[in-house]
C-alpha positions as protocol buffer text, in pm:
chain_id: "A"
residue {
  index: 1
  type: UNK
  ca { x: 0 y: 0 z: 0 }
}
residue {
  index: 2
  type: UNK
  ca { x: 170 y: 315 z: -120 }
}
residue {
  index: 3
  type: UNK
  ca { x: 87 y: 650 z: 28 }
}
residue {
  index: 4
  type: UNK
  ca { x: 138 y: 987 z: -138 }
}
residue {
  index: 5
  type: UNK
  ca { x: 442 y: 1077 z: 70 }
}
residue {
  index: 6
  type: UNK
  ca { x: 602 y: 742 z: -12 }
}
residue {
  index: 7
  type: UNK
  ca { x: 557 y: 810 z: -385 }
}
residue {
  index: 8
  type: UNK
  ca { x: 708 y: 1154 z: -343 }
}
residue {
  index: 9
  type: UNK
  ca { x: 1005 y: 1005 z: -160 }
}
residue {
  index: 10
  type: UNK
  ca { x: 1057 y: 750 z: -439 }
}
residue {
  index: 11
  type: UNK
  ca { x: 1056 y: 1027 z: -700 }
}
residue {
  index: 12
  type: UNK
  ca { x: 1301 y: 1232 z: -495 }
}
residue {
  index: 13
  type: UNK
  ca { x: 1532 y: 933 z: -447 }
}
residue {
  index: 14
  type: UNK
  ca { x: 1524 y: 842 z: -816 }
}
residue {
  index: 15
  type: UNK
  ca { x: 1602 y: 1200 z: -916 }
}
residue {
  index: 16
  type: UNK
  ca { x: 1897 y: 1205 z: -675 }
}
residue {
  index: 17
  type: UNK
  ca { x: 2032 y: 883 z: -825 }
}
residue {
  index: 18
  type: UNK
  ca { x: 1998 y: 1025 z: -1176 }
}
residue {
  index: 19
  type: UNK
  ca { x: 2177 y: 1343 z: -1074 }
}
residue {
  index: 20
  type: UNK
  ca { x: 2457 y: 1142 z: -918 }
}
residue {
  index: 21
  type: UNK
  ca { x: 2493 y: 943 z: -1241 }
}
residue {
  index: 22
  type: UNK
  ca { x: 2505 y: 1258 z: -1451 }
}
residue {
  index: 23
  type: UNK
  ca { x: 2764 y: 1409 z: -1222 }
}
residue {
  index: 24
  type: UNK
  ca { x: 2976 y: 1095 z: -1243 }
}
residue {
  index: 25
  type: UNK
  ca { x: 2957 y: 1076 z: -1622 }
}
residue {
  index: 26
  type: UNK
  ca { x: 3038 y: 1444 z: -1664 }
}
residue {
  index: 27
  type: UNK
  ca { x: 3355 y: 1397 z: -1457 }
}
residue {
  index: 28
  type: UNK
  ca { x: 3472 y: 1082 z: -1631 }
}
């Protein structure tokens, strides 16, 4: 059972992971 705040947290976490990947690729 997913609540709204859980969905928002998932979106935030996924965006952080994507940003970390972009940062890593831009430095490599």
